[in-house]
Amino acid sequence: MITEIVVSVVFACIAFLYWRKVTIRRKLWWLKRIHGYPIIGSALDFIDSSKSLKVMEEITQKTNGWGYFEVLHETNILVTQYRFVEWLLSSNTLLKKGSVYQVLNRWLEGGILISAGSKWKKGRKILTPAFHFNIQEKFVEVFEEPSKTLIEILNTKAGEDQINIHPYLVRYTLDTICQTAMGVQLKVQEASHNDYSEAVSEMCRIVVERAFKPLKINDYLYMLSSDYRKELKYVKLLHEVSDRVIAIKKRELESKEEGKEREEYDELGKKRKLALLDLLLEYREEGKPLSQSFIRSEVQTIMFAGHDTTAAALGFALYNLANHPEVQKKALDEAKELTNANNGKITFRTLQEMKYMEMVIKETLRLYPSVPFYSREVTEDVIYEEGKIIPKGVTLLVIAWVINRDPTVFKDPEQFIPTRFLDTEIKPFSYVPFSAGPRNCIGQKFAILEMKYILLKILLNFELLPGDSDSAPVIAAEAVLKSVNGINIRLRKRLTSSIQ
């Protein structure tokens, strides 16, 4: 009897999934489907994360940018065609992140990266002032201490055959985001090992594996895996670090002179801008403070998004500079000219005037977008164009890796050519490393500012040289783009440096 019931349930589930797939396929008659295996679809094509971007490129080539594939019960439309990208990213209704992002919920607990609806709007509204340019100008002074520590560490590595610079950048960006956005010093770079960064790296791997591996998509099957037990351990550690950061800042605020009112206005009478964590802790909604869970979710989100993505971009920028000496020389000349004109000091204005370095960063992010793809979930049937319906439940995958390499937009798209950004004709939705539209990256200007600062410091102190013949990055598409074999370069101390 029990066996019959189990068989009936399994049969009913298979029948439902088949009916659902057929229904969606009929509505997507206008798109080409990539045929996979029965039941699991194209899941096997994405087993190896180091090959998944290549698979996506091949699918877009086969479908001319208009196609979809299936993984078990999930239907995924690849979004790379310009009009489709513009339509999706500029939409004010298709704002819910794809279901795979919910894998991050144990960790991020609904921060602005993964939330939707009113919660996302509330978070975005509260956090936006923390990235105002007045705040960023103050951050330049804060950059000095963690960057000085990084330069001192790299000084001990200069002259070695080659080093994987990525781990040093991860610790630097974590120190920087804590000292700027959180106003808290963790001194991560001074530790011999960093469990936080390791936990973030593993969580990024788990997210993408769960998205494409049949046995891990289902929550119940996933709970039987070793990754589930690892995730619980990592999440516990990540929460502990976030709680520690919040507690340090709370004690700092409470230690201020009792009864002294917070100065809401600066000396010019303008409303004072607060750093992110200060803003969260002092924000009042109808006279009530934000909940601890809301504050923690946003702190965790910014700590993750504000350090791991920036570290990835910095690593690829240094790799590009090391392998393109003519570009490195132009960037160095600009750095010397601007700092010498200001007696060796780096100011907010100095960074704003670094136009060539900004092109180096933009070109790096074009070739190596820190988030190579991101998604939106269709929550109800929507009409793309007359007669073309996108069914409820479909996931729209925006493949920034492919979009940024479109040969019809970027001549010689595989080449590293920073000056291509002198061309003002590049359309906004042809270049999407920070996404675009309502859900664009809230901290993109901060990230570029931070990257300019530390790249300037590194260039003034070191000559960047290529690694050995096997040092080319082996790209893997996880939640954040990474090189499986690290970012390997050589450092040579410059004889004279105008800044330390």
PDB file of N, CA, C and O in Angstrom, residues 358-422:
ATOM      1  N   GLU A 358      40.345  55.501 -14.653  1.00  0.00           N
ATOM      2  CA  GLU A 358      38.939  55.116 -14.678  1.00  0.00           C
ATOM      3  C   GLU A 358      38.631  54.267 -15.900  1.00  0.00           C
ATOM      4  O   GLU A 358      37.858  53.303 -15.823  1.00  0.00           O
ATOM      5  N   MET A 359      39.258  54.600 -17.034  1.00  0.00           N
ATOM      6  CA  MET A 359      39.062  53.785 -18.237  1.00  0.00           C
ATOM      7  C   MET A 359      39.670  52.403 -18.065  1.00  0.00           C
ATOM      8  O   MET A 359      39.127  51.409 -18.560  1.00  0.00           O
ATOM      9  N   VAL A 360      40.791  52.313 -17.368  1.00  0.00           N
ATOM     10  CA  VAL A 360      41.408  51.008 -17.079  1.00  0.00           C
ATOM     11  C   VAL A 360      40.443  50.151 -16.258  1.00  0.00           C
ATOM     12  O   VAL A 360      40.252  48.959 -16.534  1.00  0.00           O
ATOM     13  N   ILE A 361      39.825  50.764 -15.262  1.00  0.00           N
ATOM     14  CA  ILE A 361      38.869  50.049 -14.412  1.00  0.00           C
ATOM     15  C   ILE A 361      37.645  49.620 -15.216  1.00  0.00           C
ATOM     16  O   ILE A 361      37.183  48.476 -15.120  1.00  0.00           O
ATOM     17  N   LYS A 362      37.117  50.526 -16.019  1.00  0.00           N
ATOM     18  CA  LYS A 362      35.937  50.194 -16.830  1.00  0.00           C
ATOM     19  C   LYS A 362      36.226  49.069 -17.802  1.00  0.00           C
ATOM     20  O   LYS A 362      35.400  48.161 -17.992  1.00  0.00           O
ATOM     21  N   GLU A 363      37.400  49.110 -18.419  1.00  0.00           N
ATOM     22  CA  GLU A 363      37.746  48.064 -19.383  1.00  0.00           C
ATOM     23  C   GLU A 363      37.968  46.728 -18.681  1.00  0.00           C
ATOM     24  O   GLU A 363      37.610  45.673 -19.216  1.00  0.00           O
ATOM     25  N   THR A 364      38.529  46.775 -17.480  1.00  0.00           N
ATOM     26  CA  THR A 364      38.679  45.550 -16.697  1.00  0.00           C
ATOM     27  C   THR A 364      37.323  44.943 -16.388  1.00  0.00           C
ATOM     28  O   THR A 364      37.115  43.730 -16.535  1.00  0.00           O
ATOM     29  N   LEU A 365      36.386  45.785 -15.963  1.00  0.00           N
ATOM     30  CA  LEU A 365      35.047  45.290 -15.626  1.00  0.00           C
ATOM     31  C   LEU A 365      34.266  44.857 -16.860  1.00  0.00           C
ATOM     32  O   LEU A 365      33.346  44.044 -16.754  1.00  0.00           O
ATOM     33  N   ARG A 366      34.611  45.401 -18.008  1.00  0.00           N
ATOM     34  CA  ARG A 366      33.981  44.928 -19.250  1.00  0.00           C
ATOM     35  C   ARG A 366      34.405  43.490 -19.521  1.00  0.00           C
ATOM     36  O   ARG A 366      33.569  42.624 -19.816  1.00  0.00           O
ATOM     37  N   LEU A 367      35.711  43.235 -19.429  1.00  0.00           N
ATOM     38  CA  LEU A 367      36.231  41.894 -19.709  1.00  0.00           C
ATOM     39  C   LEU A 367      35.976  40.919 -18.567  1.00  0.00           C
ATOM     40  O   LEU A 367      35.738  39.730 -18.799  1.00  0.00           O
ATOM     41  N   TYR A 368      36.026  41.422 -17.347  1.00  0.00           N
ATOM     42  CA  TYR A 368      35.883  40.554 -16.172  1.00  0.00           C
ATOM     43  C   TYR A 368      34.872  41.141 -15.194  1.00  0.00           C
ATOM     44  O   TYR A 368      35.237  41.609 -14.105  1.00  0.00           O
ATOM     45  N   PRO A 369      33.593  41.157 -15.545  1.00  0.00           N
ATOM     46  CA  PRO A 369      32.586  41.706 -14.622  1.00  0.00           C
ATOM     47  C   PRO A 369      32.563  40.892 -13.327  1.00  0.00           C
ATOM     48  O   PRO A 369      32.483  39.659 -13.354  1.00  0.00           O
ATOM     49  N   SER A 370      32.645  41.578 -12.203  1.00  0.00           N
ATOM     50  CA  SER A 370      32.710  40.876 -10.913  1.00  0.00           C
ATOM     51  C   SER A 370      31.526  39.948 -10.705  1.00  0.00           C
ATOM     52  O   SER A 370      31.658  38.884 -10.092  1.00  0.00           O
ATOM     53  N   VAL A 371      30.361  40.358 -11.180  1.00  0.00           N
ATOM     54  CA  VAL A 371      29.178  39.484 -11.155  1.00  0.00           C
ATOM     55  C   VAL A 371      28.881  39.147 -12.610  1.00  0.00           C
ATOM     56  O   VAL A 371      28.295  39.950 -13.334  1.00  0.00           O
ATOM     57  N   PRO A 372      29.296  37.955 -13.090  1.00  0.00           N
ATOM     58  CA  PRO A 372      29.214  37.645 -14.520  1.00  0.00           C
ATOM     59  C   PRO A 372      27.804  37.454 -15.048  1.00  0.00           C
ATOM     60  O   PRO A 372      27.552  37.629 -16.236  1.00  0.00           O
ATOM     61  N   PHE A 373      26.885  37.086 -14.176  1.00  0.00           N
ATOM     62  CA  PHE A 373      25.477  37.017 -14.580  1.00  0.00           C
ATOM     63  C   PHE A 373      24.593  37.220 -13.357  1.00  0.00           C
ATOM     64  O   PHE A 373      25.001  36.954 -12.226  1.00  0.00           O
ATOM     65  N   TYR A 374      23.409  37.751 -13.580  1.00  0.00           N
ATOM     66  CA  TYR A 374      22.451  37.949 -12.502  1.00  0.00           C
ATOM     67  C   TYR A 374      21.067  37.720 -13.066  1.00  0.00           C
ATOM     68  O   TYR A 374      20.881  37.659 -14.293  1.00  0.00           O
ATOM     69  N   SER A 375      20.083  37.576 -12.210  1.00  0.00           N
ATOM     70  CA  SER A 375      18.791  37.092 -12.716  1.00  0.00           C
ATOM     71  C   SER A 375      17.596  37.847 -12.146  1.00  0.00           C
ATOM     72  O   SER A 375      17.689  38.530 -11.122  1.00  0.00           O
ATOM     73  N   ARG A 376      16.480  37.704 -12.839  1.00  0.00           N
ATOM     74  CA  ARG A 376      15.187  38.221 -12.395  1.00  0.00           C
ATOM     75  C   ARG A 376      14.163  37.103 -12.519  1.00  0.00           C
ATOM     76  O   ARG A 376      14.215  36.303 -13.454  1.00  0.00           O
ATOM     77  N   GLU A 377      13.248  37.073 -11.589  1.00  0.00           N
ATOM     78  CA  GLU A 377      12.186  36.064 -11.620  1.00  0.00           C
ATOM     79  C   GLU A 377      10.888  36.696 -12.124  1.00  0.00           C
ATOM     80  O   GLU A 377      10.504  37.777 -11.657  1.00  0.00           O
ATOM     81  N   VAL A 378      10.248  36.047 -13.054  1.00  0.00           N
ATOM     82  CA  VAL A 378       8.972  36.530 -13.585  1.00  0.00           C
ATOM     83  C   VAL A 378       7.860  36.025 -12.667  1.00  0.00           C
ATOM     84  O   VAL A 378       7.629  34.820 -12.553  1.00  0.00           O
ATOM     85  N   THR A 379       7.174  36.929 -11.992  1.00  0.00           N
ATOM     86  CA  THR A 379       6.178  36.552 -10.986  1.00  0.00           C
ATOM     87  C   THR A 379       4.758  36.437 -11.548  1.00  0.00           C
ATOM     88  O   THR A 379       3.862  35.965 -10.870  1.00  0.00           O
ATOM     89  N   GLU A 380       4.577  36.910 -12.775  1.00  0.00           N
ATOM     90  CA  GLU A 380       3.304  36.732 -13.479  1.00  0.00           C
ATOM     91  C   GLU A 380       3.567  36.874 -14.972  1.00  0.00           C
ATOM     92  O   GLU A 380       4.556  37.469 -15.376  1.00  0.00           O
ATOM     93  N   ASP A 381       2.698  36.302 -15.783  1.00  0.00           N
ATOM     94  CA  ASP A 381       2.900  36.390 -17.234  1.00  0.00           C
ATOM     95  C   ASP A 381       3.057  37.856 -17.648  1.00  0.00           C
ATOM     96  O   ASP A 381       2.273  38.714 -17.225  1.00  0.00           O
ATOM     97  N   VAL A 382       4.096  38.140 -18.443  1.00  0.00           N
ATOM     98  CA  VAL A 382       4.303  39.493 -18.934  1.00  0.00           C
ATOM     99  C   VAL A 382       4.464  39.466 -20.450  1.00  0.00           C
ATOM    100  O   VAL A 382       4.923  38.477 -21.025  1.00  0.00           O
ATOM    101  N   ILE A 383       4.081  40.554 -21.082  1.00  0.00           N
ATOM    102  CA  ILE A 383       4.204  40.672 -22.531  1.00  0.00           C
ATOM    103  C   ILE A 383       5.480  41.442 -22.846  1.00  0.00           C
ATOM    104  O   ILE A 383       5.644  42.584 -22.416  1.00  0.00           O
ATOM    105  N   TYR A 384       6.375  40.785 -23.584  1.00  0.00           N
ATOM    106  CA  TYR A 384       7.602  41.456 -23.991  1.00  0.00           C
ATOM    107  C   TYR A 384       7.316  42.348 -25.189  1.00  0.00           C
ATOM    108  O   TYR A 384       7.614  43.545 -25.178  1.00  0.00           O
ATOM    109  N   GLU A 385       6.764  41.772 -26.220  1.00  0.00           N
ATOM    110  CA  GLU A 385       6.294  42.502 -27.393  1.00  0.00           C
ATOM    111  C   GLU A 385       4.969  41.883 -27.792  1.00  0.00           C
ATOM    112  O   GLU A 385       4.573  40.834 -27.265  1.00  0.00           O
ATOM    113  N   GLU A 386       4.289  42.496 -28.701  1.00  0.00           N
ATOM    114  CA  GLU A 386       2.975  41.985 -29.113  1.00  0.00           C
ATOM    115  C   GLU A 386       3.067  40.518 -29.530  1.00  0.00           C
ATOM    116  O   GLU A 386       3.831  40.152 -30.418  1.00  0.00           O
ATOM    117  N   GLY A 387       2.306  39.686 -28.835  1.00  0.00           N
ATOM    118  CA  GLY A 387       2.273  38.265 -29.164  1.00  0.00           C
ATOM    119  C   GLY A 387       3.383  37.449 -28.528  1.00  0.00           C
ATOM    120  O   GLY A 387       3.407  36.226 -28.671  1.00  0.00           O
ATOM    121  N   LYS A 388       4.305  38.108 -27.823  1.00  0.00           N
ATOM    122  CA  LYS A 388       5.432  37.402 -27.206  1.00  0.00           C
ATOM    123  C   LYS A 388       5.303  37.480 -25.680  1.00  0.00           C
ATOM    124  O   LYS A 388       5.509  38.533 -25.080  1.00  0.00           O
ATOM    125  N   ILE A 389       4.967  36.336 -25.097  1.00  0.00           N
ATOM    126  CA  ILE A 389       4.719  36.270 -23.656  1.00  0.00           C
ATOM    127  C   ILE A 389       5.888  35.580 -22.952  1.00  0.00           C
ATOM    128  O   ILE A 389       6.433  34.604 -23.449  1.00  0.00           O
ATOM    129  N   ILE A 390       6.231  36.111 -21.778  1.00  0.00           N
ATOM    130  CA  ILE A 390       7.193  35.447 -20.895  1.00  0.00           C
ATOM    131  C   ILE A 390       6.391  34.919 -19.714  1.00  0.00           C
ATOM    132  O   ILE A 390       5.807  35.695 -18.952  1.00  0.00           O
ATOM    133  N   PRO A 391       6.311  33.597 -19.553  1.00  0.00           N
ATOM    134  CA  PRO A 391       5.424  33.010 -18.546  1.00  0.00           C
ATOM    135  C   PRO A 391       5.899  33.199 -17.111  1.00  0.00           C
ATOM    136  O   PRO A 391       7.097  33.350 -16.835  1.00  0.00           O
ATOM    137  N   LYS A 392       4.944  33.156 -16.223  1.00  0.00           N
ATOM    138  CA  LYS A 392       5.217  33.194 -14.787  1.00  0.00           C
ATOM    139  C   LYS A 392       6.123  32.029 -14.402  1.00  0.00           C
ATOM    140  O   LYS A 392       5.963  30.913 -14.905  1.00  0.00           O
ATOM    141  N   GLY A 393       7.097  32.302 -13.509  1.00  0.00           N
ATOM    142  CA  GLY A 393       7.978  31.252 -13.029  1.00  0.00           C
ATOM    143  C   GLY A 393       9.273  31.108 -13.790  1.00  0.00           C
ATOM    144  O   GLY A 393      10.190  30.405 -13.354  1.00  0.00           O
ATOM    145  N   VAL A 394       9.382  31.799 -14.933  1.00  0.00           N
ATOM    146  CA  VAL A 394      10.609  31.744 -15.727  1.00  0.00           C
ATOM    147  C   VAL A 394      11.676  32.633 -15.084  1.00  0.00           C
ATOM    148  O   VAL A 394      11.365  33.681 -14.514  1.00  0.00           O
ATOM    149  N   THR A 395      12.926  32.212 -15.182  1.00  0.00           N
ATOM    150  CA  THR A 395      14.048  33.017 -14.697  1.00  0.00           C
ATOM    151  C   THR A 395      14.755  33.670 -15.874  1.00  0.00           C
ATOM    152  O   THR A 395      15.074  32.994 -16.863  1.00  0.00           O
ATOM    153  N   LEU A 396      14.980  34.973 -15.797  1.00  0.00           N
ATOM    154  CA  LEU A 396      15.677  35.714 -16.840  1.00  0.00           C
ATOM    155  C   LEU A 396      17.119  35.928 -16.401  1.00  0.00           C
ATOM    156  O   LEU A 396      17.377  36.587 -15.394  1.00  0.00           O
ATOM    157  N   LEU A 397      18.049  35.327 -17.134  1.00  0.00           N
ATOM    158  CA  LEU A 397      19.472  35.412 -16.788  1.00  0.00           C
ATOM    159  C   LEU A 397      20.158  36.473 -17.639  1.00  0.00           C
ATOM    160  O   LEU A 397      20.291  36.311 -18.854  1.00  0.00           O
ATOM    161  N   VAL A 398      20.585  37.549 -17.000  1.00  0.00           N
ATOM    162  CA  VAL A 398      21.323  38.613 -17.697  1.00  0.00           C
ATOM    163  C   VAL A 398      22.806  38.227 -17.678  1.00  0.00           C
ATOM    164  O   VAL A 398      23.429  38.192 -16.619  1.00  0.00           O
ATOM    165  N   ILE A 399      23.359  37.932 -18.846  1.00  0.00           N
ATOM    166  CA  ILE A 399      24.738  37.439 -18.924  1.00  0.00           C
ATOM    167  C   ILE A 399      25.667  38.606 -19.239  1.00  0.00           C
ATOM    168  O   ILE A 399      25.986  38.894 -20.395  1.00  0.00           O
ATOM    169  N   ALA A 400      26.098  39.316 -18.189  1.00  0.00           N
ATOM    170  CA  ALA A 400      26.975  40.481 -18.371  1.00  0.00           C
ATOM    171  C   ALA A 400      28.258  40.098 -19.096  1.00  0.00           C
ATOM    172  O   ALA A 400      28.788  40.885 -19.894  1.00  0.00           O
ATOM    173  N   TRP A 401      28.758  38.914 -18.833  1.00  0.00           N
ATOM    174  CA  TRP A 401      29.984  38.428 -19.474  1.00  0.00           C
ATOM    175  C   TRP A 401      29.849  38.470 -20.994  1.00  0.00           C
ATOM    176  O   TRP A 401      30.785  38.879 -21.690  1.00  0.00           O
ATOM    177  N   VAL A 402      28.714  38.069 -21.503  1.00  0.00           N
ATOM    178  CA  VAL A 402      28.479  38.032 -22.960  1.00  0.00           C
ATOM    179  C   VAL A 402      28.133  39.424 -23.485  1.00  0.00           C
ATOM    180  O   VAL A 402      28.641  39.857 -24.524  1.00  0.00           O
ATOM    181  N   ILE A 403      27.265  40.141 -22.772  1.00  0.00           N
ATOM    182  CA  ILE A 403      26.822  41.469 -23.210  1.00  0.00           C
ATOM    183  C   ILE A 403      28.016  42.404 -23.379  1.00  0.00           C
ATOM    184  O   ILE A 403      28.117  43.140 -24.371  1.00  0.00           O
ATOM    185  N   ASN A 404      28.933  42.374 -22.419  1.00  0.00           N
ATOM    186  CA  ASN A 404      30.088  43.276 -22.441  1.00  0.00           C
ATOM    187  C   ASN A 404      31.098  42.944 -23.530  1.00  0.00           C
ATOM    188  O   ASN A 404      32.031  43.717 -23.766  1.00  0.00           O
ATOM    189  N   ARG A 405      30.927  41.796 -24.194  1.00  0.00           N
ATOM    190  CA  ARG A 405      31.856  41.372 -25.243  1.00  0.00           C
ATOM    191  C   ARG A 405      31.185  41.324 -26.612  1.00  0.00           C
ATOM    192  O   ARG A 405      31.671  40.649 -27.520  1.00  0.00           O
ATOM    193  N   ASP A 406      30.106  42.041 -26.753  1.00  0.00           N
ATOM    194  CA  ASP A 406      29.373  42.052 -28.023  1.00  0.00           C
ATOM    195  C   ASP A 406      30.229  42.721 -29.106  1.00  0.00           C
ATOM    196  O   ASP A 406      30.528  43.915 -29.019  1.00  0.00           O
ATOM    197  N   PRO A 407      30.634  41.972 -30.152  1.00  0.00           N
ATOM    198  CA  PRO A 407      31.514  42.547 -31.187  1.00  0.00           C
ATOM    199  C   PRO A 407      30.853  43.636 -32.018  1.00  0.00           C
ATOM    200  O   PRO A 407      31.548  44.423 -32.665  1.00  0.00           O
ATOM    201  N   THR A 408      29.527  43.714 -31.982  1.00  0.00           N
ATOM    202  CA  THR A 408      28.860  44.785 -32.725  1.00  0.00           C
ATOM    203  C   THR A 408      28.935  46.117 -31.972  1.00  0.00           C
ATOM    204  O   THR A 408      28.682  47.171 -32.544  1.00  0.00           O
ATOM    205  N   VAL A 409      29.287  46.046 -30.699  1.00  0.00           N
ATOM    206  CA  VAL A 409      29.415  47.246 -29.874  1.00  0.00           C
ATOM    207  C   VAL A 409      30.885  47.561 -29.604  1.00  0.00           C
ATOM    208  O   VAL A 409      31.318  48.706 -29.714  1.00  0.00           O
ATOM    209  N   PHE A 410      31.648  46.518 -29.261  1.00  0.00           N
ATOM    210  CA  PHE A 410      33.054  46.690 -28.889  1.00  0.00           C
ATOM    211  C   PHE A 410      33.951  46.024 -29.935  1.00  0.00           C
ATOM    212  O   PHE A 410      33.972  44.797 -30.045  1.00  0.00           O
ATOM    213  N   LYS A 411      34.682  46.838 -30.671  1.00  0.00           N
ATOM    214  CA  LYS A 411      35.617  46.308 -31.655  1.00  0.00           C
ATOM    215  C   LYS A 411      36.716  45.533 -30.939  1.00  0.00           C
ATOM    216  O   LYS A 411      37.209  45.956 -29.894  1.00  0.00           O
ATOM    217  N   ASP A 412      37.112  44.379 -31.508  1.00  0.00           N
ATOM    218  CA  ASP A 412      38.110  43.516 -30.870  1.00  0.00           C
ATOM    219  C   ASP A 412      37.741  43.291 -29.403  1.00  0.00           C
ATOM    220  O   ASP A 412      38.494  43.640 -28.474  1.00  0.00           O
ATOM    221  N   PRO A 413      36.590  42.688 -29.146  1.00  0.00           N
ATOM    222  CA  PRO A 413      36.057  42.614 -27.775  1.00  0.00           C
ATOM    223  C   PRO A 413      36.915  41.829 -26.788  1.00  0.00           C
ATOM    224  O   PRO A 413      36.804  42.041 -25.581  1.00  0.00           O
ATOM    225  N   GLU A 414      37.776  40.935 -27.273  1.00  0.00           N
ATOM    226  CA  GLU A 414      38.607  40.153 -26.360  1.00  0.00           C
ATOM    227  C   GLU A 414      39.877  40.891 -25.965  1.00  0.00           C
ATOM    228  O   GLU A 414      40.632  40.424 -25.107  1.00  0.00           O
ATOM    229  N   GLN A 415      40.136  42.029 -26.586  1.00  0.00           N
ATOM    230  CA  GLN A 415      41.354  42.781 -26.318  1.00  0.00           C
ATOM    231  C   GLN A 415      41.138  43.803 -25.194  1.00  0.00           C
ATOM    232  O   GLN A 415      40.045  44.353 -25.040  1.00  0.00           O
ATOM    233  N   PHE A 416      42.214  44.049 -24.439  1.00  0.00           N
ATOM    234  CA  PHE A 416      42.177  45.026 -23.348  1.00  0.00           C
ATOM    235  C   PHE A 416      42.578  46.397 -23.901  1.00  0.00           C
ATOM    236  O   PHE A 416      43.751  46.673 -24.131  1.00  0.00           O
ATOM    237  N   ILE A 417      41.574  47.250 -24.150  1.00  0.00           N
ATOM    238  CA  ILE A 417      41.811  48.554 -24.778  1.00  0.00           C
ATOM    239  C   ILE A 417      41.061  49.628 -23.979  1.00  0.00           C
ATOM    240  O   ILE A 417      39.906  49.975 -24.290  1.00  0.00           O
ATOM    241  N   PRO A 418      41.668  50.176 -22.927  1.00  0.00           N
ATOM    242  CA  PRO A 418      40.970  51.155 -22.077  1.00  0.00           C
ATOM    243  C   PRO A 418      40.430  52.362 -22.836  1.00  0.00           C
ATOM    244  O   PRO A 418      39.365  52.896 -22.489  1.00  0.00           O
ATOM    245  N   THR A 419      41.154  52.812 -23.870  1.00  0.00           N
ATOM    246  CA  THR A 419      40.743  54.038 -24.567  1.00  0.00           C
ATOM    247  C   THR A 419      39.449  53.864 -25.358  1.00  0.00           C
ATOM    248  O   THR A 419      38.925  54.847 -25.863  1.00  0.00           O
ATOM    249  N   ARG A 420      38.950  52.644 -25.447  1.00  0.00           N
ATOM    250  CA  ARG A 420      37.664  52.477 -26.136  1.00  0.00           C
ATOM    251  C   ARG A 420      36.564  53.266 -25.418  1.00  0.00           C
ATOM    252  O   ARG A 420      35.542  53.597 -26.016  1.00  0.00           O
ATOM    253  N   PHE A 421      36.783  53.577 -24.135  1.00  0.00           N
ATOM    254  CA  PHE A 421      35.759  54.309 -23.383  1.00  0.00           C
ATOM    255  C   PHE A 421      35.819  55.816 -23.619  1.00  0.00           C
ATOM    256  O   PHE A 421      35.069  56.572 -22.995  1.00  0.00           O
ATOM    257  N   LEU A 422      36.703  56.238 -24.522  1.00  0.00           N
ATOM    258  CA  LEU A 422      36.638  57.609 -25.002  1.00  0.00           C
ATOM    259  C   LEU A 422      35.472  57.773 -25.961  1.00  0.00           C
ATOM    260  O   LEU A 422      35.026  58.881 -26.247  1.00  0.00           O
TER     261      LEU A 422
END
